[in-house]
Short mmCIF file of C-alpha atoms and ligand atoms in Angstrom, two decimals:
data_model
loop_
_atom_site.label_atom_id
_atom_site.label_comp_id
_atom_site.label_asym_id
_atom_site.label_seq_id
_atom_site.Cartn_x
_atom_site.Cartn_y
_atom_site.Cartn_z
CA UNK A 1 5.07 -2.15 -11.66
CA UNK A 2 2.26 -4.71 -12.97
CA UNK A 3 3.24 -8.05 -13.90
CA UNK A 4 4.32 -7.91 -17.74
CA UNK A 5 2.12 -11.34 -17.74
CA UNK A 6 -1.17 -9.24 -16.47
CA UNK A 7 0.04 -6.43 -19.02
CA UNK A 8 -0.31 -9.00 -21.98
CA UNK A 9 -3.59 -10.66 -21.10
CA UNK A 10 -5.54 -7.23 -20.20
CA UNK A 11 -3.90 -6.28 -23.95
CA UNK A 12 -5.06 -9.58 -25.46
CA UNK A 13 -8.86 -9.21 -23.99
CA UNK A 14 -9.00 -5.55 -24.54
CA UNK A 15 -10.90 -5.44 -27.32
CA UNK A 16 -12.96 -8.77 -26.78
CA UNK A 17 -13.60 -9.70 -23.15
CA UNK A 18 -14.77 -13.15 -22.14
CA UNK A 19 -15.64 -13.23 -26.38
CA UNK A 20 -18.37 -10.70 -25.23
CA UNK A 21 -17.83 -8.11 -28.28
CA UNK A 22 -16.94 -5.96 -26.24
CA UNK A 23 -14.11 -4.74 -23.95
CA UNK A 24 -14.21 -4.48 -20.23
CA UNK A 25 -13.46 -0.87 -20.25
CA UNK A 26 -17.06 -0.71 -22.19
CA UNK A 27 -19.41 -3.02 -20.57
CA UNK A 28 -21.97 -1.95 -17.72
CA UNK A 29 -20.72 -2.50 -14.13
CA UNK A 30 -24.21 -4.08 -13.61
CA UNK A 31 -24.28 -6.78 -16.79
CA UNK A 32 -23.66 -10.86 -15.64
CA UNK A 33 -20.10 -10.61 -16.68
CA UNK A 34 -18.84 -7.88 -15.05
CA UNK A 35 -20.70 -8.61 -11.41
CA UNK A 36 -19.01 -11.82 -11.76
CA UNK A 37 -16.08 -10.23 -12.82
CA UNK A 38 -15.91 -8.48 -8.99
CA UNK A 39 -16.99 -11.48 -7.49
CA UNK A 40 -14.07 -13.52 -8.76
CA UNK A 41 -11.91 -10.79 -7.91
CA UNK A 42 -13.21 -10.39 -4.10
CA UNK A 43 -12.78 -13.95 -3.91
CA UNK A 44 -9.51 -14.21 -5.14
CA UNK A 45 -8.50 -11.55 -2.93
CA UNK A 46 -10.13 -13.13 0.01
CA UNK A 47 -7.98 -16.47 -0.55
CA UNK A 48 -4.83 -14.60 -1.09
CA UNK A 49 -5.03 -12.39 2.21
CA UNK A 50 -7.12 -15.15 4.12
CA UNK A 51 -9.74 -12.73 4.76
CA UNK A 52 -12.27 -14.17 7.67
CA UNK A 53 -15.79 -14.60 6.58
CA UNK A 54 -16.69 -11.57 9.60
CA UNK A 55 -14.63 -9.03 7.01
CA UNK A 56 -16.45 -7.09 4.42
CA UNK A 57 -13.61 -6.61 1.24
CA UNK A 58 -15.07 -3.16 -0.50
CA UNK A 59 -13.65 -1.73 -3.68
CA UNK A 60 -14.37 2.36 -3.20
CA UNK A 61 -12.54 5.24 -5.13
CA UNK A 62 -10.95 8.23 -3.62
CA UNK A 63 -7.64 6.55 -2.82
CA UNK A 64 -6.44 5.70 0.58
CA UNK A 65 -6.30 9.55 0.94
CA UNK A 66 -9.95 9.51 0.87
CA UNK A 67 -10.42 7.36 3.63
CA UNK A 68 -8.16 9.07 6.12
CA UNK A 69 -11.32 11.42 6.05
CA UNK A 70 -13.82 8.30 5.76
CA UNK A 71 -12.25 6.56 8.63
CA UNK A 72 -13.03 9.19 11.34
CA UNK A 73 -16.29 9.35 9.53
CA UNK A 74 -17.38 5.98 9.67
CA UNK A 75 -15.93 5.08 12.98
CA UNK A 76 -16.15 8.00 15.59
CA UNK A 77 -18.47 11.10 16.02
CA UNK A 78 -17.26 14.62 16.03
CA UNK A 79 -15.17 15.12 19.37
CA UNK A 80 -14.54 11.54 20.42
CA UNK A 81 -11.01 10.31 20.79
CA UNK A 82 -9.14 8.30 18.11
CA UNK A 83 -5.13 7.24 18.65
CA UNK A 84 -2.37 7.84 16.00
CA UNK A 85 1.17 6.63 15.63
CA UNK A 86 3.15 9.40 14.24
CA UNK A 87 6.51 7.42 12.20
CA UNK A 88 6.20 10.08 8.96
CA UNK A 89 4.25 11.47 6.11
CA UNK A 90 1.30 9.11 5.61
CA UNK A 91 0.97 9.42 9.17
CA UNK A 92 0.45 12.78 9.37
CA UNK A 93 -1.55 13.04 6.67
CA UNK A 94 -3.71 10.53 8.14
CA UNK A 95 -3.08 12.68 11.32
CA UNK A 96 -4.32 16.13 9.37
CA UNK A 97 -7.66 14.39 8.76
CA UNK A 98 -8.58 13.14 11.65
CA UNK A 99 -8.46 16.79 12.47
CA UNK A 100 -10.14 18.13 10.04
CA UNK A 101 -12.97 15.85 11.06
CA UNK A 102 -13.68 16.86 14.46
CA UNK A 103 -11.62 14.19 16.24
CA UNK A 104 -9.30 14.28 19.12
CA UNK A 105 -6.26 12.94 17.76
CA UNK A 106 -3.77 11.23 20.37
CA UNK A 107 -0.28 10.74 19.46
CA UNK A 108 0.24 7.85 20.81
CA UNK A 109 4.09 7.80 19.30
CA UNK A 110 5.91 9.89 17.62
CA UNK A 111 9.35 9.34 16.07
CA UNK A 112 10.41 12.82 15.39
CA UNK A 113 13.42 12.76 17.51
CA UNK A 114 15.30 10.19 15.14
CA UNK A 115 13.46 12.53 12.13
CA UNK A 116 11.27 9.36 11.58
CA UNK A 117 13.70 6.88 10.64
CA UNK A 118 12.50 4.05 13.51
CA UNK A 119 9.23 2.53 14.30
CA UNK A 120 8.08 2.58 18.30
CA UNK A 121 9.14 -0.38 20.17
CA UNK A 122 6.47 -3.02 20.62
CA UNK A 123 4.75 -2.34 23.62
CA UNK A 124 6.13 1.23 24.45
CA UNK A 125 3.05 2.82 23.85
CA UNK A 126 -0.13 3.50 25.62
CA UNK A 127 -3.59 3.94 23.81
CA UNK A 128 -6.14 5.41 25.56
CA UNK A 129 -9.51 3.00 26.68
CA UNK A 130 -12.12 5.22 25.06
CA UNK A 131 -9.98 5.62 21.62
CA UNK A 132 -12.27 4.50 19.13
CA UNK A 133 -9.03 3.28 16.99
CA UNK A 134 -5.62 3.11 16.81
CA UNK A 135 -4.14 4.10 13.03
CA UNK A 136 -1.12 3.30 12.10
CA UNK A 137 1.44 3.42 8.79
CA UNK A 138 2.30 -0.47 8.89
CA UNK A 139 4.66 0.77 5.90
CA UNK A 140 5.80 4.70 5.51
CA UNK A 141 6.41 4.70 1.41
CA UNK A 142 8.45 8.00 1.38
CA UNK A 143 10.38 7.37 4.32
CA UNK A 144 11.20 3.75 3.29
CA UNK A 145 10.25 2.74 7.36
CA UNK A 146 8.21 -0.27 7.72
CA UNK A 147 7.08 -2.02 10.94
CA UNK A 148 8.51 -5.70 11.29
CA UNK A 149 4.90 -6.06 13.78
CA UNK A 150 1.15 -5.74 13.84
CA UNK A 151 0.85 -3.47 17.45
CA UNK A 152 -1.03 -5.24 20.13
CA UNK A 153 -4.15 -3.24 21.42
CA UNK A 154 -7.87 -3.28 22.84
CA UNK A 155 -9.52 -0.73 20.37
CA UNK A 156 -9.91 -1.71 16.59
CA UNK A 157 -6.36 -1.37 14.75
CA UNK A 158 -6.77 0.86 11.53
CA UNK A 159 -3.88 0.00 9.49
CA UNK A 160 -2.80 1.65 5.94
CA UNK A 161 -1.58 -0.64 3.91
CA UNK A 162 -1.15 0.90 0.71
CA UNK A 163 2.40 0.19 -0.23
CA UNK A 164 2.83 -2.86 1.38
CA UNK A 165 -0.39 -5.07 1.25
CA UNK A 166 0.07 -8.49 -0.24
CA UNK A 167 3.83 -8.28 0.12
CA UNK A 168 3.96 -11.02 2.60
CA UNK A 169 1.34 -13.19 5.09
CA UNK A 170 -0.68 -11.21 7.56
CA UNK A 171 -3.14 -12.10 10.01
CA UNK A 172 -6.44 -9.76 9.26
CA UNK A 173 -8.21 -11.09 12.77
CA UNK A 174 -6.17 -8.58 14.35
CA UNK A 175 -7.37 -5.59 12.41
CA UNK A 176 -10.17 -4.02 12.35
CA UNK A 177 -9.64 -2.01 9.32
CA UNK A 178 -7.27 -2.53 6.28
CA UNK A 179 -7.26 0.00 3.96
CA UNK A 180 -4.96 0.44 0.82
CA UNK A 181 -4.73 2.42 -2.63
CA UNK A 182 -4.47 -0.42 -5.22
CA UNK A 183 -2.00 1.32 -7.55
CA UNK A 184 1.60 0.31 -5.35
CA UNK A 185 1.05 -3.63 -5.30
CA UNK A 186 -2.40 -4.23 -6.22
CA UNK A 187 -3.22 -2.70 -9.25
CA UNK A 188 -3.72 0.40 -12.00
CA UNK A 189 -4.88 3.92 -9.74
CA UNK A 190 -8.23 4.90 -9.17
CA UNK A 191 -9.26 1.92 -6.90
CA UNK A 192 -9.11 1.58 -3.53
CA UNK A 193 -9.62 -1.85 -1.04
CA UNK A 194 -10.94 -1.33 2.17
CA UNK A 195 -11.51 -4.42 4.45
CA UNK A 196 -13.50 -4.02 7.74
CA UNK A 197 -15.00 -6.06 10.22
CA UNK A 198 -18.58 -6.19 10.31
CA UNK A 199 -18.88 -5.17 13.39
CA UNK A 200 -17.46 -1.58 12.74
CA UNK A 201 -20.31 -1.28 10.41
CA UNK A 202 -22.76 0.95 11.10
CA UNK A 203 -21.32 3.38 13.51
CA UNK A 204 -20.74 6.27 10.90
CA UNK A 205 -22.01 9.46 11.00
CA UNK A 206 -25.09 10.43 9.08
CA UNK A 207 -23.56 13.08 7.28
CA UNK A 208 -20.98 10.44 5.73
CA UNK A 209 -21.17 10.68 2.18
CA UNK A 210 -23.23 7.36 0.54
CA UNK A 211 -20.68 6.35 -1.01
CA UNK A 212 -17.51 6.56 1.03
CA UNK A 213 -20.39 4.80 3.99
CA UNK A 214 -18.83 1.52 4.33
CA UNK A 215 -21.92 -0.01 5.30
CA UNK A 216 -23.91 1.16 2.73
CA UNK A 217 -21.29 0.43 0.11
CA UNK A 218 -20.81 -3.14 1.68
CA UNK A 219 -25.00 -3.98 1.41
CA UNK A 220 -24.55 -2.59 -2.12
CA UNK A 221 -21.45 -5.34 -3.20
CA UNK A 222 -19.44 -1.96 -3.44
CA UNK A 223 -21.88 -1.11 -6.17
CA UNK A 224 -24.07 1.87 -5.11
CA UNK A 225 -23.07 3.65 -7.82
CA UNK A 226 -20.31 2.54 -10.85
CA UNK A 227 -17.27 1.23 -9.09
CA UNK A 228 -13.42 1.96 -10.77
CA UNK A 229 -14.41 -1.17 -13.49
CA UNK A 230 -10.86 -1.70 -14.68
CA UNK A 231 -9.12 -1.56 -11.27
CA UNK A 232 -10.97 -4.22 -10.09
CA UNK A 233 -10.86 -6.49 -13.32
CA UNK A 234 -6.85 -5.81 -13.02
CA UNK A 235 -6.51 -6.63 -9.47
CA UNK A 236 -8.33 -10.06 -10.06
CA UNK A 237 -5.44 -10.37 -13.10
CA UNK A 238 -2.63 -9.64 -10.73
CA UNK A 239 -4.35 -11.81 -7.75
CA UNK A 240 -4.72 -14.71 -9.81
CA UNK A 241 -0.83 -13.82 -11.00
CA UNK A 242 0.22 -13.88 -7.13
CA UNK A 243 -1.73 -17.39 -6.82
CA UNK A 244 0.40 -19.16 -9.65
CA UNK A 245 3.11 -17.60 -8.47
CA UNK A 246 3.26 -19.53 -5.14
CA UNK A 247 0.63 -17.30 -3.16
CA UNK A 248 1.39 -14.78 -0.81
CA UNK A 249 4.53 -17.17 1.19
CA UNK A 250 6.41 -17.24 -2.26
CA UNK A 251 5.76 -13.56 -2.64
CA UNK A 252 7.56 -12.87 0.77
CA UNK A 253 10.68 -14.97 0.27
CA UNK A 254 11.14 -12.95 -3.06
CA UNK A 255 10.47 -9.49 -1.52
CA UNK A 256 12.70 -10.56 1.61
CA UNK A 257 15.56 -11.05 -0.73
CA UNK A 258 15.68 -8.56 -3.19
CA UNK A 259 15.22 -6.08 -0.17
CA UNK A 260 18.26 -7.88 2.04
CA UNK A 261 20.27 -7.62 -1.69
CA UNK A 262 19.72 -4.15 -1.93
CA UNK A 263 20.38 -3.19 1.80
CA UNK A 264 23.70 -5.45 1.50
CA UNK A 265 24.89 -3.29 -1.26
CA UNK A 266 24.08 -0.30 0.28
CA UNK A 267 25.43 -1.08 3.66
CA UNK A 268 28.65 -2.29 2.00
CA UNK A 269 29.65 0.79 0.44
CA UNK A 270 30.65 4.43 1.83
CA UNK A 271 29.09 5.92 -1.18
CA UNK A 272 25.79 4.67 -0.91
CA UNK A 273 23.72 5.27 2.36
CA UNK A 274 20.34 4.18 3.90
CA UNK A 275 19.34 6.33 7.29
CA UNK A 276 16.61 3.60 8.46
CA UNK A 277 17.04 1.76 11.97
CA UNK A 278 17.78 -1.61 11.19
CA UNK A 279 14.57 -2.93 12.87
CA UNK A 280 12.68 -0.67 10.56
CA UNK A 281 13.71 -1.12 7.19
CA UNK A 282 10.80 -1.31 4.38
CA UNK A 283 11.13 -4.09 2.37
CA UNK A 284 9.08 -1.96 -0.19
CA UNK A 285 10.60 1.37 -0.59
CA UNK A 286 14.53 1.32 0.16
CA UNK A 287 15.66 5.14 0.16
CA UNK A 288 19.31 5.74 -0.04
CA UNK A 289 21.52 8.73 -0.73
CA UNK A 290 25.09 9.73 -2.34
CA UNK A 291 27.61 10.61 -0.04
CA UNK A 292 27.77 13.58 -2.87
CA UNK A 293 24.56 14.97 -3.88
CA UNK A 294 26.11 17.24 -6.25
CA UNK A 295 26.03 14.07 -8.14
CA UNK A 296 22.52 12.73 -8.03
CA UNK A 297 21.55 14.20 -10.99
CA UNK A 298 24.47 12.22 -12.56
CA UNK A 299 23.34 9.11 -10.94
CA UNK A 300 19.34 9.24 -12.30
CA UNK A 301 20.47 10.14 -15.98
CA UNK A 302 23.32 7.96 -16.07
CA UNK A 303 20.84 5.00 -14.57
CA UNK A 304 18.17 6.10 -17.14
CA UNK A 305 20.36 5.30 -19.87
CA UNK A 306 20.81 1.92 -18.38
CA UNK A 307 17.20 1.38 -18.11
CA UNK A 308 16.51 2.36 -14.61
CA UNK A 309 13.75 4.69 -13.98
CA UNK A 310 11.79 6.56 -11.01
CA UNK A 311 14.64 6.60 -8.77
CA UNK A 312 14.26 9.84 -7.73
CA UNK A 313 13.97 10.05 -4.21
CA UNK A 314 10.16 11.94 -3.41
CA UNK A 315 10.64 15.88 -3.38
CA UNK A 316 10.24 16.19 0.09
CA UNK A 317 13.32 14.31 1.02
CA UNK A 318 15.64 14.12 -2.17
CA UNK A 319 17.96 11.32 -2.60
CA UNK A 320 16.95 8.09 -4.25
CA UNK A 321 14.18 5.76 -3.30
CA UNK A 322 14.04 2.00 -5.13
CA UNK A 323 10.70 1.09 -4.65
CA UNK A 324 10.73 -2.64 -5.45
CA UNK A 325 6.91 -3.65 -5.12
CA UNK A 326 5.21 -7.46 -5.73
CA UNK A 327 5.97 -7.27 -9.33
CA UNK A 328 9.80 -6.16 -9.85
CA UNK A 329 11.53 -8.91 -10.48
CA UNK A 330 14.71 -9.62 -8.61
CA UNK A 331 16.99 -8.93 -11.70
CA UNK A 332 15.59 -5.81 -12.06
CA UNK A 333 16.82 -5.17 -8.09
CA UNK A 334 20.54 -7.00 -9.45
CA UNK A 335 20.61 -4.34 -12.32
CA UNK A 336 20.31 -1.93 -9.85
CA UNK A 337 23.15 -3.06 -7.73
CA UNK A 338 25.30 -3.90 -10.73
CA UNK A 339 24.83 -0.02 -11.46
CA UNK A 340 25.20 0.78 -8.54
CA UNK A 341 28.76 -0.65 -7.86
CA UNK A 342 29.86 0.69 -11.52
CA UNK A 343 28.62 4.70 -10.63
CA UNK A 344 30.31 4.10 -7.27
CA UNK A 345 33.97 2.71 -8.81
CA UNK A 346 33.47 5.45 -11.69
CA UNK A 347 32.79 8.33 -9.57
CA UNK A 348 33.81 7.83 -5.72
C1 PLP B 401 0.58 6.34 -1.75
C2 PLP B 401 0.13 6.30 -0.34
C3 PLP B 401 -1.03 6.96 0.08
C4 PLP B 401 -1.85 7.83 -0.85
O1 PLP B 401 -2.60 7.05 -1.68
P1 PLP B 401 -3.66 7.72 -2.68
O2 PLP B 401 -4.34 6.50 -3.20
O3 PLP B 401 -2.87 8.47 -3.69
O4 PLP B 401 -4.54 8.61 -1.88
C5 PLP B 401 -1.42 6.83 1.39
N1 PLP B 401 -0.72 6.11 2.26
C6 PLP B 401 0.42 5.46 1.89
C7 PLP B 401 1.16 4.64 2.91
C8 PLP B 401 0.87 5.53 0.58
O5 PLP B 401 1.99 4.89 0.21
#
């Protein structure tokens, strides 16, 4: 979701932005307005995350799936050694690429044995001294598994953040990359935030595209060539929506609560289960199934009529998934639960 409030301000400037004549979606990525367009926007996201001034914030396209090719790229040649925490499918996908581009991949940790419904305890992993990273899935979208803590190691910490950055507080000193598609909490698709610390600038390989070259792109003010225009004028929106909204503490107590209301309800009821460790819950993407499946198809039309959509958990694992990102209110998670509880006494 995007905050209905972003919604109707990007629809009341569309056709006239900052009384230019024009709209944003028409104006050249390299006119006054729009450069200070990204400017506000990198600065707004700077204050929300408390980015350090030793971070470069670059808005790239490709989507985070792009940079789990970029990342081995830009931070390791062909053959060296890079560490991976396995705890589901972005993981592995991140996993597949690293691969593909020449690296030595070490599982550090790999939760297969409870089919990737935990997170590895803190500290029960070992990453080797010449790993060039360590990547990990702070939050695993399809899964619904989320880690409640940033892993403590020597070599930079890659962390994919798509569906969970700017749910809550973190520290960014103790990454050295951040890296997130826009389009779960951020913004529309088609952009893509990458924050890095300047000192893993400069290490990619020549034959890294120009513009997926973080250091080129960051000398360039993520302009070497036209950056996603929109996506970054909406992210500045929705940042500027998380500021008057209480800022990024405010946006945790919310998240925290419609997640614990949702797990309550699930937890409460033998109709309605969630498989996740209880140490590992997302509070971003809550999966549960029917103690039936031969009546989930029930459950999504019957909730669709009520107004409750994409609920259908992702293909490769069936079910439901709730994903209640930044902007879904928490009586849109109470509508769920009412629902919930009436399918349950109707067809249990
Ligand atoms: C959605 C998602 C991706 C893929 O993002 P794209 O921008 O579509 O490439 C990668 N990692 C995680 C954790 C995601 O949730």
């Amino acid at each position: 979701m995007i905050p209905l409030e972003v919604l109707e301000t990007a629809r009341k400037e569309l056709t006239d932005w900052r009384s230019s004549g024009m709209s944003v979606l028409e104006v050249s990525h390299r006119g006054k307005d729009f450069v200070e367009c990204a400017a506000e926007a990198e600065a707004a996201f700077r204050r929300v995350l408390g980015v350090p001034d030793n971070y470069k914030v670059l808005f790239l396209q490709g989507g985070a799936s792009a940079q789990f090719e970029f990342i081995p790229m830009n931070l390791a040649a062909p053959c060296d050694t890079a560490a991976y925490i396995n705890t589901g499918q972005w993981s592995k996908k991140a996993i597949a690429a690293a691969k593909r581009q020449g690296l030595e991949s070490i599982i550090v940790a790999d939760e297969a044995a409870s089919s990737y419904t935990t997170v590895p305890a803190a500290g029960s992993f070992e990453v080797p001294a010449d790993a060039k990273y360590l990547h990990y899935t702070p939050n695993e979208t399809i899964g619904g598994v989320e880690f409640g803590y940033v892993p403590q190691t020597s070599v930079p910490l890659v962390a994919d953040f798509s569906s969970t950055i700017a749910s809550r507080p973190i520290d960014v000193s103790k990454f050295g990359v951040i890296y997130a598609g826009a389009q779960k909490n951020l913004g529309p698709a088609g952009l893509t935030v990458v924050v890095v610390r300047d000192d893993l600038l400069g290490t990619a390989r020549p034959e890294t595209p120009a513009v997926f070259n973080w250091k080129t792109q960051a000398e360039a003010d993520s302009m070497l060539n036209t950056p996603p225009t929109f996506g970054i004028y909406l992210l500045g929106l929705i940042l500027r929506w998380i500021e008057e909204t209480g800022g990024l503490t405010a946006m945790a107590d919310r998240n925290l609560a419609k997640a614990n209301a949702l797990y309550k309800a699930i937890d409460s009821s033998d109709f309605y289960s969630n498989p996740v460790a209880a140490d590992a819950r997302s509070w971003m993407n809550i999966p549960f199934i029917l103690a039936d499946s031969s009546l989930d198809q029930l459950f999504l039309s019957e909730a669709k009529e009520a107004g409750l959509v994409n609920l259908k958990g992702h293909r490769s694992v069936g079910g439901m998934r709730a994903s209640i990102y930044n902007a879904m209110p928490i009586a849109g998670v109470e509508c769920l639960i009412d629902f919930m509880n009436d399918f349950e006494k109707e067809h249990a």
